[in-house]
PDB file of C-alpha atoms in Angstrom:
ATOM      1  CA  UNK A  26     169.597  60.770  62.239  1.00  0.00           C
ATOM      2  CA  UNK A  27     169.585  57.991  64.840  1.00  0.00           C
ATOM      3  CA  UNK A  28     166.225  57.279  66.494  1.00  0.00           C
ATOM      4  CA  UNK A  29     166.476  57.221  70.258  1.00  0.00           C
ATOM      5  CA  UNK A  30     163.843  56.056  72.700  1.00  0.00           C
ATOM      6  CA  UNK A  31     163.140  58.902  75.090  1.00  0.00           C
ATOM      7  CA  UNK A  32     161.284  58.330  78.323  1.00  0.00           C
ATOM      8  CA  UNK A  33     161.142  60.205  81.591  1.00  0.00           C
ATOM      9  CA  UNK A  34     160.990  58.148  84.779  1.00  0.00           C
ATOM     10  CA  UNK A  35     159.609  59.798  87.906  1.00  0.00           C
ATOM     11  CA  UNK A  36     160.211  57.531  90.880  1.00  0.00           C
ATOM     12  CA  UNK A  37     158.146  56.894  93.989  1.00  0.00           C
ATOM     13  CA  UNK A  38     158.560  59.468  96.733  1.00  0.00           C
ATOM     14  CA  UNK A  39     158.707  62.349  94.246  1.00  0.00           C
ATOM     15  CA  UNK A  40     155.970  64.992  94.570  1.00  0.00           C
ATOM     16  CA  UNK A  41     155.358  67.576  91.848  1.00  0.00           C
ATOM     17  CA  UNK A  42     152.845  70.425  92.001  1.00  0.00           C
ATOM     18  CA  UNK A  43     151.715  71.850  88.668  1.00  0.00           C
ATOM     19  CA  UNK A  44     151.066  70.521  85.184  1.00  0.00           C
ATOM     20  CA  UNK A  45     153.617  68.435  83.265  1.00  0.00           C
ATOM     21  CA  UNK A  46     153.866  68.307  79.480  1.00  0.00           C
ATOM     22  CA  UNK A  47     156.418  66.003  77.856  1.00  0.00           C
ATOM     23  CA  UNK A  48     157.126  65.385  74.175  1.00  0.00           C
ATOM     24  CA  UNK A  49     157.920  61.702  74.665  1.00  0.00           C
ATOM     25  CA  UNK A  50     157.020  58.795  76.933  1.00  0.00           C
ATOM     26  CA  UNK A  51     156.829  58.979  80.709  1.00  0.00           C
ATOM     27  CA  UNK A  52     156.527  56.482  83.570  1.00  0.00           C
ATOM     28  CA  UNK A  53     155.211  58.165  86.697  1.00  0.00           C
ATOM     29  CA  UNK A  54     155.367  56.510  90.129  1.00  0.00           C
ATOM     30  CA  UNK A  55     155.167  59.593  92.387  1.00  0.00           C
ATOM     31  CA  UNK A  56     152.487  62.111  93.349  1.00  0.00           C
ATOM     32  CA  UNK A  57     151.508  64.775  90.822  1.00  0.00           C
ATOM     33  CA  UNK A  58     149.145  67.520  91.936  1.00  0.00           C
ATOM     34  CA  UNK A  59     148.265  68.710  88.429  1.00  0.00           C
ATOM     35  CA  UNK A  60     147.719  67.407  84.926  1.00  0.00           C
ATOM     36  CA  UNK A  61     150.039  65.231  82.837  1.00  0.00           C
ATOM     37  CA  UNK A  62     150.260  65.379  79.031  1.00  0.00           C
ATOM     38  CA  UNK A  63     152.489  63.234  76.835  1.00  0.00           C
ATOM     39  CA  UNK A  64     152.415  64.296  73.183  1.00  0.00           C
ATOM     40  CA  UNK A  65     153.796  60.963  71.945  1.00  0.00           C
ATOM     41  CA  UNK A  66     154.854  57.583  73.257  1.00  0.00           C
ATOM     42  CA  UNK A  67     153.670  55.762  76.359  1.00  0.00           C
ATOM     43  CA  UNK A  68     152.231  57.600  79.350  1.00  0.00           C
ATOM     44  CA  UNK A  69     152.417  55.136  82.252  1.00  0.00           C
ATOM     45  CA  UNK A  70     151.075  55.820  85.729  1.00  0.00           C
ATOM     46  CA  UNK A  71     152.858  53.118  87.677  1.00  0.00           C
ATOM     47  CA  UNK A  72     151.649  51.083  90.622  1.00  0.00           C
ATOM     48  CA  UNK A  73     151.627  53.470  93.583  1.00  0.00           C
ATOM     49  CA  UNK A  74     151.580  56.561  91.331  1.00  0.00           C
ATOM     50  CA  UNK A  75     148.879  59.184  91.954  1.00  0.00           C
ATOM     51  CA  UNK A  76     147.846  61.919  89.532  1.00  0.00           C
ATOM     52  CA  UNK A  77     145.444  64.567  90.866  1.00  0.00           C
ATOM     53  CA  UNK A  78     144.489  66.073  87.521  1.00  0.00           C
ATOM     54  CA  UNK A  79     143.773  65.201  83.902  1.00  0.00           C
ATOM     55  CA  UNK A  80     145.898  62.741  81.935  1.00  0.00           C
ATOM     56  CA  UNK A  81     146.324  62.908  78.138  1.00  0.00           C
ATOM     57  CA  UNK A  82     148.478  60.815  75.844  1.00  0.00           C
ATOM     58  CA  UNK A  83     148.854  58.605  72.781  1.00  0.00           C
ATOM     59  CA  UNK A  84     149.224  55.301  74.594  1.00  0.00           C
ATOM     60  CA  UNK A  85     148.072  55.405  78.216  1.00  0.00           C
ATOM     61  CA  UNK A  86     148.597  52.701  80.825  1.00  0.00           C
ATOM     62  CA  UNK A  87     147.279  53.194  84.356  1.00  0.00           C
ATOM     63  CA  UNK A  88     148.427  50.819  87.063  1.00  0.00           C
ATOM     64  CA  UNK A  89     148.201  53.440  89.835  1.00  0.00           C
ATOM     65  CA  UNK A  90     145.491  56.028  90.500  1.00  0.00           C
ATOM     66  CA  UNK A  91     144.188  59.013  88.503  1.00  0.00           C
ATOM     67  CA  UNK A  92     141.778  61.468  90.120  1.00  0.00           C
ATOM     68  CA  UNK A  93     140.784  63.307  86.946  1.00  0.00           C
ATOM     69  CA  UNK A  94     139.794  62.743  83.341  1.00  0.00           C
ATOM     70  CA  UNK A  95     141.773  60.425  81.050  1.00  0.00           C
ATOM     71  CA  UNK A  96     142.114  61.074  77.296  1.00  0.00           C
ATOM     72  CA  UNK A  97     143.867  58.449  75.150  1.00  0.00           C
ATOM     73  CA  UNK A  98     144.475  59.002  71.429  1.00  0.00           C
ATOM     74  CA  UNK A  99     145.644  55.430  70.801  1.00  0.00           C
ATOM     75  CA  UNK A 100     145.576  52.523  73.207  1.00  0.00           C
ATOM     76  CA  UNK A 101     144.333  52.645  76.786  1.00  0.00           C
ATOM     77  CA  UNK A 102     145.072  50.010  79.406  1.00  0.00           C
ATOM     78  CA  UNK A 103     143.686  50.313  82.923  1.00  0.00           C
ATOM     79  CA  UNK A 104     144.634  48.031  85.772  1.00  0.00           C
ATOM     80  CA  UNK A 105     144.397  50.713  88.441  1.00  0.00           C
ATOM     81  CA  UNK A 106     141.858  53.252  89.691  1.00  0.00           C
ATOM     82  CA  UNK A 107     140.352  56.127  87.653  1.00  0.00           C
ATOM     83  CA  UNK A 108     137.946  58.650  89.190  1.00  0.00           C
ATOM     84  CA  UNK A 109     136.907  60.765  86.226  1.00  0.00           C
ATOM     85  CA  UNK A 110     135.645  60.556  82.679  1.00  0.00           C
ATOM     86  CA  UNK A 111     137.532  58.451  80.162  1.00  0.00           C
ATOM     87  CA  UNK A 112     137.693  59.291  76.455  1.00  0.00           C
ATOM     88  CA  UNK A 113     139.582  57.085  74.028  1.00  0.00           C
ATOM     89  CA  UNK A 114     139.689  56.569  70.282  1.00  0.00           C
ATOM     90  CA  UNK A 115     141.767  53.408  69.811  1.00  0.00           C
ATOM     91  CA  UNK A 116     141.532  50.222  71.823  1.00  0.00           C
ATOM     92  CA  UNK A 117     140.847  49.831  75.526  1.00  0.00           C
ATOM     93  CA  UNK A 118     141.800  47.028  77.873  1.00  0.00           C
ATOM     94  CA  UNK A 119     140.576  46.706  81.449  1.00  0.00           C
ATOM     95  CA  UNK A 120     142.606  44.515  83.774  1.00  0.00           C
ATOM     96  CA  UNK A 121     141.347  42.471  86.724  1.00  0.00           C
ATOM     97  CA  UNK A 122     142.128  45.293  89.220  1.00  0.00           C
ATOM     98  CA  UNK A 123     140.538  48.088  87.152  1.00  0.00           C
ATOM     99  CA  UNK A 124     138.223  50.443  89.055  1.00  0.00           C
ATOM    100  CA  UNK A 125     136.338  53.126  87.115  1.00  0.00           C
ATOM    101  CA  UNK A 126     134.248  55.911  88.645  1.00  0.00           C
ATOM    102  CA  UNK A 127     133.031  58.040  85.753  1.00  0.00           C
ATOM    103  CA  UNK A 128     131.876  57.717  82.167  1.00  0.00           C
ATOM    104  CA  UNK A 129     133.589  55.771  79.417  1.00  0.00           C
ATOM    105  CA  UNK A 130     133.273  57.153  75.886  1.00  0.00           C
ATOM    106  CA  UNK A 131     134.840  56.292  72.524  1.00  0.00           C
ATOM    107  CA  UNK A 132     135.409  59.470  70.502  1.00  0.00           C
ATOM    108  CA  UNK A 133     137.047  60.625  67.264  1.00  0.00           C
ATOM    109  CA  UNK A 134     140.839  61.103  67.504  1.00  0.00           C
ATOM    110  CA  UNK A 135     140.694  64.872  67.097  1.00  0.00           C
ATOM    111  CA  UNK A 136     138.414  65.213  70.124  1.00  0.00           C
ATOM    112  CA  UNK A 137     140.648  63.454  72.650  1.00  0.00           C
ATOM    113  CA  UNK A 138     143.229  66.161  73.357  1.00  0.00           C
ATOM    114  CA  UNK A 139     141.949  69.445  74.674  1.00  0.00           C
ATOM    115  CA  UNK A 140     144.773  71.946  75.263  1.00  0.00           C
ATOM    116  CA  UNK A 141     143.984  74.266  78.131  1.00  0.00           C
ATOM    117  CA  UNK A 142     145.003  77.888  77.599  1.00  0.00           C
ATOM    118  CA  UNK A 143     145.578  80.131  80.575  1.00  0.00           C
ATOM    119  CA  UNK A 144     142.906  82.723  81.257  1.00  0.00           C
ATOM    120  CA  UNK A 145     145.185  85.541  80.144  1.00  0.00           C
ATOM    121  CA  UNK A 146     146.249  83.901  76.867  1.00  0.00           C
ATOM    122  CA  UNK A 147     144.096  83.882  73.768  1.00  0.00           C
ATOM    123  CA  UNK A 148     143.401  80.393  72.325  1.00  0.00           C
ATOM    124  CA  UNK A 149     145.111  81.147  68.990  1.00  0.00           C
ATOM    125  CA  UNK A 150     148.244  82.332  70.778  1.00  0.00           C
ATOM    126  CA  UNK A 151     148.328  79.239  72.972  1.00  0.00           C
ATOM    127  CA  UNK A 152     148.066  76.937  69.948  1.00  0.00           C
ATOM    128  CA  UNK A 153     150.848  78.832  68.157  1.00  0.00           C
ATOM    129  CA  UNK A 154     153.198  78.762  71.129  1.00  0.00           C
ATOM    130  CA  UNK A 155     152.520  75.049  71.752  1.00  0.00           C
ATOM    131  CA  UNK A 156     153.280  74.221  68.118  1.00  0.00           C
ATOM    132  CA  UNK A 157     156.458  76.328  68.201  1.00  0.00           C
ATOM    133  CA  UNK A 158     157.617  74.699  71.439  1.00  0.00           C
ATOM    134  CA  UNK A 159     157.019  71.215  70.014  1.00  0.00           C
ATOM    135  CA  UNK A 160     158.895  72.130  66.820  1.00  0.00           C
ATOM    136  CA  UNK A 161     161.861  73.465  68.809  1.00  0.00           C
ATOM    137  CA  UNK A 162     162.116  70.242  70.835  1.00  0.00           C
ATOM    138  CA  UNK A 163     162.079  67.753  67.962  1.00  0.00           C
ATOM    139  CA  UNK A 164     165.879  67.305  68.062  1.00  0.00           C
ATOM    140  CA  UNK A 165     166.195  66.874  71.821  1.00  0.00           C
ATOM    141  CA  UNK A 166     165.831  63.779  73.960  1.00  0.00           C
ATOM    142  CA  UNK A 167     166.124  65.751  77.201  1.00  0.00           C
ATOM    143  CA  UNK A 168     163.036  66.610  79.206  1.00  0.00           C
ATOM    144  CA  UNK A 169     162.909  70.059  80.700  1.00  0.00           C
ATOM    145  CA  UNK A 170     160.740  70.292  83.803  1.00  0.00           C
ATOM    146  CA  UNK A 171     160.241  73.703  85.270  1.00  0.00           C
ATOM    147  CA  UNK A 172     157.235  75.596  86.475  1.00  0.00           C
ATOM    148  CA  UNK A 173     156.917  78.286  89.074  1.00  0.00           C
ATOM    149  CA  UNK A 174     153.647  78.193  90.937  1.00  0.00           C
ATOM    150  CA  UNK A 175     152.524  81.232  92.868  1.00  0.00           C
TER     151      UNK A 175
END
């Protein structure tokens, strides 16, 4: 099987309401009113990008702004603005433009990603469905973005 680099690019001027979960890398330059989770690869909030929610990923780079908590399982690079708590387990690099309003804490890898189950779903069902969804998508390099918000 040929390895392909998969990344989703969300350009400036794009506004999304709701949470986004991707199984590969993402570069985000728009406005996201919700959380953003990348299960593998680079999660990049580009210069001018704004996330109003929590951010979770393996390798996280923030050049824009995040108004929420940041959880990085691997490397974390901040050269933008974060208003929220930061948890990381690998390395961290703060650039000359980094602004942090919150706590900074190094934690064990297993503590950095906290899946949020809906109020109606039981935690064990949410974990099972997340694992099944990830397993189903292992062969695809196409990102499916859809969420209806009432």
